[in-house]
Tab-separated table of C-alpha atoms and ligand atoms in Angstrom:
chain	number	residue	atom	x	y	z
A	1	MET	CA	77.242	-136.900	247.344
A	2	ALA	CA	75.340	-137.546	250.643
A	3	TYR	CA	73.232	-135.000	252.915
A	4	GLN	CA	70.485	-136.064	256.024
A	5	THR	CA	67.958	-133.531	253.927
A	6	ILE	CA	67.898	-131.669	251.117
A	7	ILE	CA	65.598	-129.079	250.597
A	8	LEU	CA	63.847	-127.992	247.647
A	9	GLY	CA	63.589	-124.475	247.265
A	10	ALA	CA	64.819	-121.567	249.899
A	11	GLY	CA	61.211	-119.055	250.203
A	12	ALA	CA	60.008	-118.529	253.317
A	13	ALA	CA	59.172	-121.959	253.677
A	14	GLY	CA	62.461	-123.729	253.034
A	15	MET	CA	64.080	-121.978	255.270
A	16	MET	CA	62.279	-122.339	258.085
A	17	CYS	CA	62.802	-125.717	257.526
A	18	ALA	CA	66.508	-125.838	257.312
A	19	ALA	CA	66.831	-123.770	260.579
A	20	HIS	CA	65.464	-126.446	262.380
A	21	ALA	CA	65.730	-130.070	260.421
A	22	GLY	CA	68.884	-130.831	262.174
A	23	PRO	CA	72.168	-131.393	261.049
A	24	GLY	CA	73.087	-132.366	257.111
A	25	VAL	CA	70.831	-129.749	255.376
A	26	LEU	CA	71.015	-128.511	252.030
A	27	VAL	CA	68.539	-126.009	250.224
A	28	ILE	CA	68.556	-126.438	246.517
A	29	ASP	CA	66.957	-122.659	245.132
A	30	HIS	CA	67.307	-121.612	240.990
A	31	ALA	CA	66.859	-118.152	242.031
A	32	LYS	CA	69.675	-115.804	241.987
A	33	ALA	CA	68.874	-114.959	245.911
A	34	PRO	CA	67.011	-116.699	248.493
A	35	GLY	CA	63.674	-115.620	249.907
A	36	GLU	CA	63.144	-113.501	247.117
A	37	LYS	CA	59.092	-113.052	247.547
A	38	ILE	CA	60.151	-112.496	251.277
A	39	ARG	CA	62.050	-109.584	249.829
A	40	ILE	CA	59.176	-107.826	247.545
A	41	SER	CA	56.325	-109.032	250.480
A	42	GLY	CA	54.761	-106.435	252.199
A	43	GLY	CA	55.554	-103.532	249.831
A	44	GLY	CA	59.190	-103.483	250.771
A	45	ARG	CA	58.424	-104.654	254.667
A	46	CYS	CA	57.251	-108.094	254.894
A	47	ASN	CA	53.991	-108.550	256.638
A	48	PHE	CA	55.754	-111.591	258.405
A	49	THR	CA	52.734	-113.010	260.508
A	50	ASN	CA	49.627	-111.393	262.123
A	51	MET	CA	48.754	-111.255	265.462
A	52	TYR	CA	45.208	-113.243	265.034
A	53	ALA	CA	46.108	-115.632	263.193
A	54	ALA	CA	43.724	-118.619	263.538
A	55	PRO	CA	43.042	-121.897	261.400
A	56	GLU	CA	39.468	-119.552	260.170
A	57	ASN	CA	42.404	-117.701	258.293
A	58	PHE	CA	42.997	-120.429	255.793
A	59	LEU	CA	41.325	-121.906	252.878
A	60	SER	CA	41.828	-125.812	252.557
A	61	GLN	CA	39.570	-128.777	251.299
A	62	ASN	CA	40.527	-129.849	254.411
A	63	PRO	CA	39.861	-126.521	257.025
A	64	HIS	CA	41.260	-128.959	260.309
A	65	PHE	CA	44.576	-130.045	258.872
A	66	CYS	CA	46.487	-126.149	259.153
A	67	LYS	CA	45.391	-126.277	262.926
A	68	SER	CA	48.583	-129.026	264.216
A	69	ALA	CA	51.037	-126.835	262.805
A	70	LEU	CA	49.574	-123.908	263.794
A	71	SER	CA	49.075	-124.039	267.015
A	72	ARG	CA	52.491	-125.484	267.703
A	73	TYR	CA	54.553	-122.923	265.646
A	74	THR	CA	52.761	-119.892	266.149
A	75	GLN	CA	52.601	-116.508	265.610
A	76	TRP	CA	53.731	-115.335	269.048
A	77	ASP	CA	56.739	-117.701	268.306
A	78	PHE	CA	57.866	-115.985	264.961
A	79	ILE	CA	57.535	-112.613	266.610
A	80	ASP	CA	59.763	-114.014	269.547
A	81	LEU	CA	62.711	-115.020	266.465
A	82	VAL	CA	62.379	-111.355	265.589
A	83	ALA	CA	62.520	-109.874	268.225
A	84	GLN	CA	65.735	-111.862	269.186
A	85	HIS	CA	67.160	-110.517	265.957
A	86	GLY	CA	66.416	-106.850	267.276
A	87	ILE	CA	64.277	-106.038	264.301
A	88	ALA	CA	61.520	-103.272	264.758
A	89	TYR	CA	58.665	-104.090	263.260
A	90	HIS	CA	55.201	-102.329	264.031
A	91	GLU	CA	50.697	-103.335	263.339
A	92	LYS	CA	49.816	-101.547	260.229
A	93	THR	CA	46.062	-102.988	261.223
A	94	LEU	CA	43.660	-105.929	261.714
A	95	GLY	CA	46.965	-107.449	263.576
A	96	GLN	CA	49.575	-107.580	260.155
A	97	LEU	CA	52.564	-106.950	261.953
A	98	PHE	CA	55.044	-104.933	259.466
A	99	CYS	CA	58.849	-104.928	259.684
A	100	ASP	CA	59.593	-100.772	260.149
A	101	SER	CA	62.676	-101.060	257.941
A	102	SER	CA	63.358	-103.121	255.318
A	103	ALA	CA	62.277	-107.129	253.962
A	104	LYS	CA	65.813	-108.181	253.793
A	105	ASP	CA	65.841	-108.045	257.606
A	106	ILE	CA	63.367	-110.897	257.380
A	107	ILE	CA	65.860	-112.684	254.743
A	108	ALA	CA	68.427	-112.148	256.590
A	109	LEU	CA	67.258	-114.312	259.919
A	110	LEU	CA	66.401	-116.614	258.487
A	111	LEU	CA	70.128	-116.802	256.867
A	112	ALA	CA	71.334	-116.075	260.379
A	113	GLU	CA	69.120	-119.342	261.931
A	114	MET	CA	70.428	-121.676	258.850
A	115	GLU	CA	73.908	-120.757	259.563
A	116	LYS	CA	73.446	-121.602	263.267
A	117	VAL	CA	72.712	-125.212	262.735
A	118	GLY	CA	75.541	-125.052	259.514
A	119	ALA	CA	73.111	-125.452	256.836
A	120	GLU	CA	74.311	-124.978	253.463
A	121	LEU	CA	72.737	-123.290	250.403
A	122	ARG	CA	72.951	-123.396	246.476
A	123	LEU	CA	71.924	-121.109	244.475
A	124	ARG	CA	71.152	-120.823	240.529
A	125	THR	CA	71.265	-124.266	240.618
A	126	SER	CA	68.019	-126.292	238.925
A	127	VAL	CA	66.777	-129.298	239.823
A	128	LEU	CA	66.458	-132.026	237.036
A	129	SER	CA	64.779	-134.886	238.897
A	130	VAL	CA	64.307	-136.377	242.719
A	131	ALA	CA	63.899	-140.376	242.846
A	132	LYS	CA	62.864	-143.158	245.192
A	133	THR	CA	66.680	-145.278	246.198
A	134	GLU	CA	66.535	-148.146	249.096
A	135	SER	CA	67.928	-145.665	251.376
A	136	GLY	CA	66.432	-142.755	250.687
A	137	PHE	CA	66.339	-140.532	247.293
A	138	SER	CA	68.601	-139.494	244.507
A	139	VAL	CA	68.222	-135.265	243.487
A	140	GLU	CA	69.658	-135.113	240.162
A	141	ILE	CA	71.082	-130.992	240.313
A	142	GLU	CA	72.741	-128.847	237.674
A	143	GLN	CA	74.842	-125.981	238.271
A	144	ASP	CA	76.180	-123.658	236.035
A	145	GLY	CA	76.285	-126.372	233.604
A	146	THR	CA	77.399	-129.296	235.600
A	147	ARG	CA	75.360	-132.484	237.191
A	148	GLU	CA	75.800	-134.003	239.935
A	149	THR	CA	73.591	-136.983	241.818
A	150	LEU	CA	73.069	-136.124	245.198
A	151	ASN	CA	71.593	-138.730	247.765
A	152	CYS	CA	70.265	-138.372	250.751
A	153	ALA	CA	66.801	-139.691	253.294
A	154	ASN	CA	64.806	-136.413	253.207
A	155	VAL	CA	63.705	-134.688	250.408
A	156	VAL	CA	61.411	-131.218	251.360
A	157	ILE	CA	59.341	-129.573	248.805
A	158	ALA	CA	59.354	-126.375	249.735
A	159	THR	CA	59.121	-124.844	246.283
A	160	GLY	CA	55.585	-122.750	246.379
A	161	GLY	CA	52.551	-122.285	244.468
A	162	LYS	CA	52.706	-120.773	240.513
A	163	SER	CA	51.944	-117.258	241.106
A	164	ILE	CA	54.104	-114.149	239.843
A	165	PRO	CA	56.148	-116.824	237.273
A	166	LYS	CA	59.118	-113.695	236.664
A	167	MET	CA	60.139	-114.688	240.244
A	168	GLY	CA	60.994	-117.968	239.861
A	169	ALA	CA	57.739	-120.014	240.178
A	170	THR	CA	57.329	-122.620	238.450
A	171	GLY	CA	54.725	-125.221	239.667
A	172	PHE	CA	56.954	-127.813	240.100
A	173	GLY	CA	56.297	-128.998	243.403
A	174	TYR	CA	53.142	-130.292	242.004
A	175	GLN	CA	55.230	-132.372	239.500
A	176	ILE	CA	56.715	-134.358	242.749
A	177	ALA	CA	53.605	-134.870	243.749
A	178	ARG	CA	51.836	-135.960	241.042
A	179	GLN	CA	55.523	-138.593	240.136
A	180	PHE	CA	54.731	-140.049	243.431
A	181	GLY	CA	51.247	-140.171	243.227
A	182	LEU	CA	50.049	-137.591	245.725
A	183	PRO	CA	46.662	-136.336	244.658
A	184	LEU	CA	45.962	-132.572	244.091
A	185	ILE	CA	43.952	-129.640	244.344
A	186	GLU	CA	42.620	-127.852	241.180
A	187	THR	CA	45.302	-124.575	241.544
A	188	ARG	CA	44.050	-121.040	240.837
A	189	PRO	CA	45.380	-117.671	241.311
A	190	ALA	CA	44.138	-116.166	244.399
A	191	LEU	CA	44.300	-112.975	246.330
A	192	VAL	CA	44.448	-111.219	242.469
A	193	PRO	CA	42.943	-108.483	241.503
A	194	LEU	CA	39.531	-109.326	239.636
A	195	THR	CA	38.541	-107.912	235.891
A	196	PHE	CA	35.333	-107.014	234.403
A	197	GLY	CA	33.802	-106.966	230.909
A	198	GLU	CA	33.663	-103.978	228.359
A	199	ASP	CA	29.937	-102.794	229.822
A	200	ILE	CA	31.887	-102.526	233.058
A	201	MET	CA	35.049	-101.243	232.661
A	202	ALA	CA	32.986	-98.505	230.225
A	203	ASP	CA	31.253	-97.628	234.489
A	204	LEU	CA	34.417	-98.355	236.244
A	205	LYS	CA	37.658	-96.795	233.841
A	206	PRO	CA	36.212	-92.897	234.788
A	207	LEU	CA	36.808	-93.494	238.933
A	208	ALA	CA	40.413	-94.934	237.914
A	209	GLY	CA	43.215	-94.612	240.992
A	210	LEU	CA	39.709	-93.867	243.124
A	211	SER	CA	40.036	-95.602	246.803
A	212	ALA	CA	37.259	-96.016	249.494
A	213	PRO	CA	35.962	-98.382	252.831
A	214	ALA	CA	33.975	-100.829	251.620
A	215	ARG	CA	32.094	-104.641	252.778
A	216	VAL	CA	32.889	-106.973	249.593
A	217	SER	CA	31.021	-110.102	249.545
A	218	CYS	CA	30.587	-113.400	247.331
A	219	ASN	CA	29.533	-117.021	248.304
A	220	GLY	CA	28.396	-115.845	251.768
A	221	THR	CA	31.739	-114.867	252.701
A	222	SER	CA	32.494	-110.572	253.200
A	223	PHE	CA	35.870	-108.138	253.807
A	224	GLU	CA	35.441	-105.150	254.635
A	225	GLU	CA	38.443	-103.706	254.051
A	226	GLY	CA	39.725	-101.073	251.611
A	227	LEU	CA	38.579	-100.498	247.767
A	228	LEU	CA	40.236	-99.481	244.829
A	229	MET	CA	39.495	-99.328	241.460
A	230	THR	CA	41.670	-99.009	238.651
A	231	HIS	CA	41.960	-99.151	235.087
A	232	ARG	CA	42.205	-103.127	234.724
A	233	GLY	CA	39.342	-103.552	237.215
A	234	LEU	CA	39.021	-104.025	240.808
A	235	SER	CA	42.038	-103.987	243.437
A	236	GLY	CA	42.232	-103.159	247.012
A	237	PRO	CA	42.993	-105.761	249.959
A	238	SER	CA	38.934	-106.153	250.188
A	239	ILE	CA	38.877	-107.498	246.874
A	240	LEU	CA	41.818	-109.345	246.678
A	241	GLN	CA	40.439	-111.334	249.743
A	242	ILE	CA	37.165	-112.393	248.117
A	243	SER	CA	39.286	-113.516	244.672
A	244	SER	CA	40.074	-116.458	247.408
A	245	TYR	CA	35.822	-116.980	247.219
A	246	TRP	CA	34.766	-115.916	244.123
A	247	ARG	CA	34.408	-118.289	241.072
A	248	GLU	CA	33.911	-117.758	237.238
A	249	GLY	CA	30.515	-115.984	236.721
A	250	ASP	CA	29.883	-114.962	240.631
A	251	ALA	CA	29.210	-111.886	241.073
A	252	VAL	CA	30.562	-110.078	244.079
A	253	THR	CA	28.428	-106.943	245.988
A	254	VAL	CA	30.638	-104.270	246.983
A	255	ASN	CA	28.682	-102.187	250.078
A	256	LEU	CA	30.512	-98.795	249.593
A	257	ALA	CA	28.802	-97.456	252.966
A	258	PRO	CA	29.186	-100.967	255.479
A	259	GLU	CA	28.945	-98.588	259.207
A	260	MET	CA	26.186	-96.519	257.693
A	261	ASP	CA	22.154	-96.699	257.280
A	262	VAL	CA	22.218	-95.232	254.021
A	263	LYS	CA	18.365	-95.139	253.751
A	264	THR	CA	17.767	-93.143	256.815
A	265	THR	CA	20.397	-91.320	256.948
A	266	LEU	CA	19.554	-90.094	252.967
A	267	LYS	CA	15.766	-89.327	254.421
A	268	ALA	CA	16.718	-87.729	257.050
A	269	LYS	CA	19.348	-85.427	255.469
A	270	ARG	CA	15.459	-84.815	252.974
A	271	GLN	CA	14.358	-83.218	256.058
A	272	GLU	CA	17.362	-81.173	256.717
A	273	ASN	CA	17.901	-79.572	253.477
A	274	GLY	CA	15.520	-81.080	250.676
A	275	ARG	CA	17.571	-78.195	248.146
A	276	ARG	CA	20.321	-80.015	247.770
A	277	GLN	CA	21.688	-81.858	244.872
A	278	VAL	CA	21.162	-85.590	245.217
A	279	SER	CA	24.655	-85.878	243.991
A	280	THR	CA	25.992	-83.429	246.456
A	281	VAL	CA	23.733	-85.138	249.018
A	282	LEU	CA	26.328	-88.475	248.163
A	283	GLY	CA	29.402	-86.184	248.479
A	284	ASP	CA	28.998	-86.588	251.891
A	285	LEU	CA	28.793	-90.177	252.529
A	286	LEU	CA	31.371	-91.062	249.484
A	287	PRO	CA	34.397	-89.861	247.465
A	288	ALA	CA	32.887	-87.113	245.656
A	289	ARG	CA	34.092	-88.804	242.626
A	290	LEU	CA	32.201	-92.022	243.468
A	291	ALA	CA	29.070	-90.219	244.772
A	292	GLN	CA	28.730	-88.210	241.237
A	293	HIS	CA	29.409	-91.685	239.319
A	294	LEU	CA	26.337	-93.384	241.376
A	295	ALA	CA	23.658	-90.629	240.925
A	296	GLY	CA	24.569	-90.904	237.648
A	297	ILE	CA	24.597	-95.024	237.197
A	298	SER	CA	20.997	-94.631	239.263
A	299	GLY	CA	19.274	-92.585	236.897
A	300	LEU	CA	18.795	-89.534	239.469
A	301	SER	CA	19.168	-86.036	239.720
A	302	GLY	CA	18.037	-83.249	240.644
A	303	ASN	CA	17.282	-81.950	244.166
A	304	ILE	CA	16.992	-84.256	246.955
A	305	ALA	CA	13.742	-82.667	248.100
A	306	ASP	CA	12.293	-84.264	244.827
A	307	LEU	CA	12.809	-87.721	245.162
A	308	ALA	CA	10.175	-89.995	246.825
A	309	ASP	CA	11.084	-92.307	248.881
A	310	THR	CA	11.230	-95.621	246.490
A	311	ALA	CA	13.767	-93.393	245.063
A	312	LEU	CA	15.806	-92.842	247.803
A	313	ASP	CA	15.445	-96.804	248.677
A	314	HIS	CA	16.761	-97.726	245.049
A	315	LEU	CA	19.681	-95.098	245.756
A	316	ALA	CA	20.298	-96.392	248.626
A	317	ALA	CA	20.297	-99.763	247.296
A	318	THR	CA	23.207	-98.562	244.702
A	319	ILE	CA	25.520	-97.830	247.311
A	320	THR	CA	25.181	-100.973	249.754
A	321	GLY	CA	24.219	-103.088	246.939
A	322	TRP	CA	26.303	-102.891	244.362
A	323	SER	CA	26.357	-106.258	242.620
A	324	LEU	CA	29.788	-107.118	239.343
A	325	LYS	CA	30.053	-109.503	237.685
A	326	PRO	CA	33.761	-110.292	237.107
A	327	ASN	CA	34.614	-112.000	233.822
A	328	GLY	CA	38.195	-113.204	234.801
A	329	SER	CA	41.144	-112.196	237.796
A	330	GLU	CA	44.729	-110.564	236.133
A	331	GLY	CA	45.887	-114.847	236.746
A	332	TYR	CA	49.271	-115.920	238.190
A	333	ARG	CA	50.762	-112.674	237.056
A	334	THR	CA	50.168	-110.621	239.646
A	335	ALA	CA	48.153	-113.567	241.809
A	336	GLU	CA	49.952	-113.225	245.215
A	337	VAL	CA	49.486	-116.739	246.151
A	338	THR	CA	48.060	-119.800	244.575
A	339	LEU	CA	44.642	-121.862	245.893
A	340	GLY	CA	45.192	-125.729	245.877
A	341	GLY	CA	47.732	-127.395	245.393
A	342	VAL	CA	49.501	-130.957	247.313
A	343	ASN	CA	45.610	-132.323	248.748
A	344	THR	CA	46.448	-132.679	252.034
A	345	ASP	CA	44.665	-135.772	252.807
A	346	ALA	CA	48.493	-137.281	251.392
A	347	LEU	CA	50.223	-135.798	254.109
A	348	SER	CA	50.358	-135.800	258.210
A	349	SER	CA	49.601	-133.091	259.716
A	350	LYS	CA	51.847	-133.115	262.250
A	351	THR	CA	55.195	-133.820	260.471
A	352	MET	CA	53.800	-132.809	257.062
A	353	GLN	CA	55.639	-135.924	255.168
A	354	ALA	CA	53.374	-138.113	252.675
A	355	LYS	CA	51.729	-140.768	254.478
A	356	ASP	CA	52.582	-142.981	251.747
A	357	ILE	CA	56.424	-141.934	251.123
A	358	PRO	CA	58.360	-142.042	254.626
A	359	GLY	CA	61.059	-138.912	253.936
A	360	LEU	CA	59.291	-136.851	251.735
A	361	TYR	CA	57.363	-134.004	252.746
A	362	PHE	CA	55.597	-130.998	251.428
A	363	ILE	CA	55.614	-127.448	253.600
A	364	GLY	CA	54.370	-124.028	252.416
A	365	GLU	CA	52.483	-122.909	249.411
A	366	VAL	CA	52.217	-125.949	247.234
A	367	VAL	CA	50.495	-127.791	249.664
A	368	ASP	CA	46.204	-126.784	249.495
A	369	VAL	CA	46.550	-124.603	252.603
A	370	THR	CA	45.903	-120.431	251.483
A	371	GLY	CA	46.154	-117.970	253.483
A	372	TRP	CA	44.371	-114.666	253.197
A	373	LEU	CA	45.769	-111.454	253.298
A	374	GLY	CA	47.631	-109.966	256.189
A	375	GLY	CA	50.451	-112.274	256.866
A	376	TYR	CA	48.881	-115.529	256.795
A	377	ASN	CA	50.440	-117.042	254.505
A	378	PHE	CA	54.081	-115.970	256.339
A	379	GLN	CA	52.766	-117.635	258.964
A	380	TRP	CA	52.432	-120.951	256.911
A	381	ALA	CA	54.881	-121.140	255.720
A	382	TRP	CA	56.663	-120.940	259.766
A	383	SER	CA	54.240	-123.625	261.301
A	384	SER	CA	54.827	-125.704	258.731
A	385	GLY	CA	58.734	-126.011	258.249
A	386	TRP	CA	59.184	-125.503	261.808
A	387	ALA	CA	56.883	-129.117	261.882
A	388	ALA	CA	58.942	-130.828	259.035
A	389	GLY	CA	62.173	-129.409	260.597
A	390	GLN	CA	60.620	-131.037	263.751
A	391	ALA	CA	59.754	-134.250	262.698
A	392	ILE	CA	63.212	-134.815	260.419
A	393	GLN	CA	65.303	-134.018	263.000
A	394	GLN	CA	62.992	-136.168	265.307
A	395	ARG	CA	63.289	-139.160	262.328
A	396	PRO	CA	65.821	-141.868	263.208
A	397	ALA	CA	68.826	-141.450	260.885
B	1	FAD	C1	54.249	-109.513	245.027
B	1	FAD	C2	53.599	-110.904	247.205
B	1	FAD	C3	53.281	-109.941	248.083
B	1	FAD	C4	53.231	-110.370	249.249
B	1	FAD	N1	53.282	-110.387	250.126
B	1	FAD	C5	52.727	-111.160	251.608
B	1	FAD	C6	52.697	-110.419	252.747
B	1	FAD	O1	53.245	-109.434	252.961
B	1	FAD	N2	52.969	-111.260	253.997
B	1	FAD	C7	52.206	-112.814	253.828
B	1	FAD	O2	52.281	-113.582	254.574
B	1	FAD	N3	52.562	-113.238	252.157
B	1	FAD	C8	52.561	-112.395	251.269
B	1	FAD	N4	52.586	-112.878	250.161
B	1	FAD	C9	52.639	-114.356	249.955
B	1	FAD	C10	53.887	-115.073	250.538
B	1	FAD	O3	55.123	-114.439	249.689
B	1	FAD	C11	54.138	-116.589	250.646
B	1	FAD	O4	52.399	-116.937	250.288
B	1	FAD	C12	55.240	-117.519	250.098
B	1	FAD	O5	56.116	-116.441	249.841
B	1	FAD	C13	55.385	-118.845	250.147
B	1	FAD	O6	56.059	-119.212	250.822
B	1	FAD	P1	56.989	-120.641	249.869
B	1	FAD	O7	58.315	-120.649	250.416
B	1	FAD	O8	56.110	-121.616	250.415
B	1	FAD	O9	57.075	-120.275	248.519
B	1	FAD	P2	57.908	-118.631	247.940
B	1	FAD	O10	58.097	-118.257	249.257
B	1	FAD	O11	57.427	-118.768	246.835
B	1	FAD	O12	59.274	-120.299	247.772
B	1	FAD	C14	59.225	-120.607	246.650
B	1	FAD	C15	61.134	-120.874	245.813
B	1	FAD	O13	61.293	-122.222	245.787
B	1	FAD	C16	62.253	-121.871	244.641
B	1	FAD	N5	61.577	-123.160	243.674
B	1	FAD	C17	60.578	-123.008	242.817
B	1	FAD	N6	60.872	-124.280	241.555
B	1	FAD	C18	62.210	-124.626	242.311
B	1	FAD	C19	62.497	-125.401	241.417
B	1	FAD	N7	61.841	-126.117	239.709
B	1	FAD	N8	63.957	-125.780	241.499
B	1	FAD	C20	64.469	-125.263	242.566
B	1	FAD	N9	64.170	-124.405	243.337
B	1	FAD	C21	62.447	-123.982	242.991
B	1	FAD	C22	61.576	-120.379	244.166
B	1	FAD	O14	62.725	-119.726	242.920
B	1	FAD	C23	61.453	-119.933	245.660
B	1	FAD	O15	62.686	-119.057	246.210
B	1	FAD	C24	53.300	-112.406	248.551
B	1	FAD	C25	53.460	-113.171	247.646
B	1	FAD	C26	53.486	-112.168	246.132
B	1	FAD	C27	53.932	-112.606	245.283
């Protein structure tokens, strides 16, 4: 069998590419359903893009690489497509757009777009090998125990990263990159909860279940979003975001009152009513359980009037600069994305084609472009999938 284009991976990027790559497209996936990560994304409502998506929201060894695709297929293009399909959506926070009803609406949209152009989809199909031929590529596949070799002019690798192996993530794309001599940037789990050693966990465990707004900083980057204490460590949007910037051995700094001048506030409260307990005063600023805990770890008790300026300064520093050193992360088991991947130096930023191997493309998460939490990763899948699709459609047969 011969196809013009074979796309490996029926995820966000692969399906988007299939809808734009012209005639003769086959999409192959080993999963039993397409777009499984879309289905579970955004708590089942898919945060499908972000109104403020810009190159600054992406991590990559080459921060310029994502600019071309993001500017040619923007969040507004995808929002238009969602509207054309009559999918109702809303902004949850910080420009993050979610389906009103279900993430399945986005999968249905992509399948409908593929159907419009006659793209074929084969599920429960393993890819055994990809090889270069004189006129293009041969792809050996296996479905229901039957092996078949397919020929094509273009191969698109859209097999995603390593996160959530339970959902079919394999790292297969990196293997293909290596086979064709493309360099890789070391991969690591990102947008992932951080874990701590027993000493810190002894402090954190009593707080499990508690959430608070916070500014979390590491290596010169800060995020101001929710923080969640869990029985395994720290999670919540601010921690998932900072996990992409954290490296082994680094501490993260948590400011639990980012909007407040805590020193001045504590001193004013001492002035107003000095007979209140320190933990009660802290309870005006923070969730009660957290207030009690921080009063405890700062070793301060009794009436606030009994505390000197230096003690209040120390307490303020604990609240605004709580420094914690993670011992690791929850890893690929729960990471939303994979940092690193195919080195962008080897790819054209306009077409996603491997510079030295005409007809071979890499799109989506397998590429060393990783977005922040908040719809950015899907936007990269749409933009890079579209860019490759356009290029393939215009490539002389
Ligand atoms: C729990 C969770 C929630 C998320 N929520 C959001 C969100 O709300 N917004 C957001 O922007 N991002 C979110 N993400 C990230 C987002 O899902 C990914 O960045 C995006 O799906 C990447 O798209 P992709 O097409 O590159 O890869 P994927 O969507 O992972 O698709 C890859 C496809 O390739 C297939 N495949 C893999 N290996 C093989 C193989 N060897 N043979 C055949 N097929 C193979 C897989 O089965 C899969 O269908 C979330 C991720 C997770 C895990």
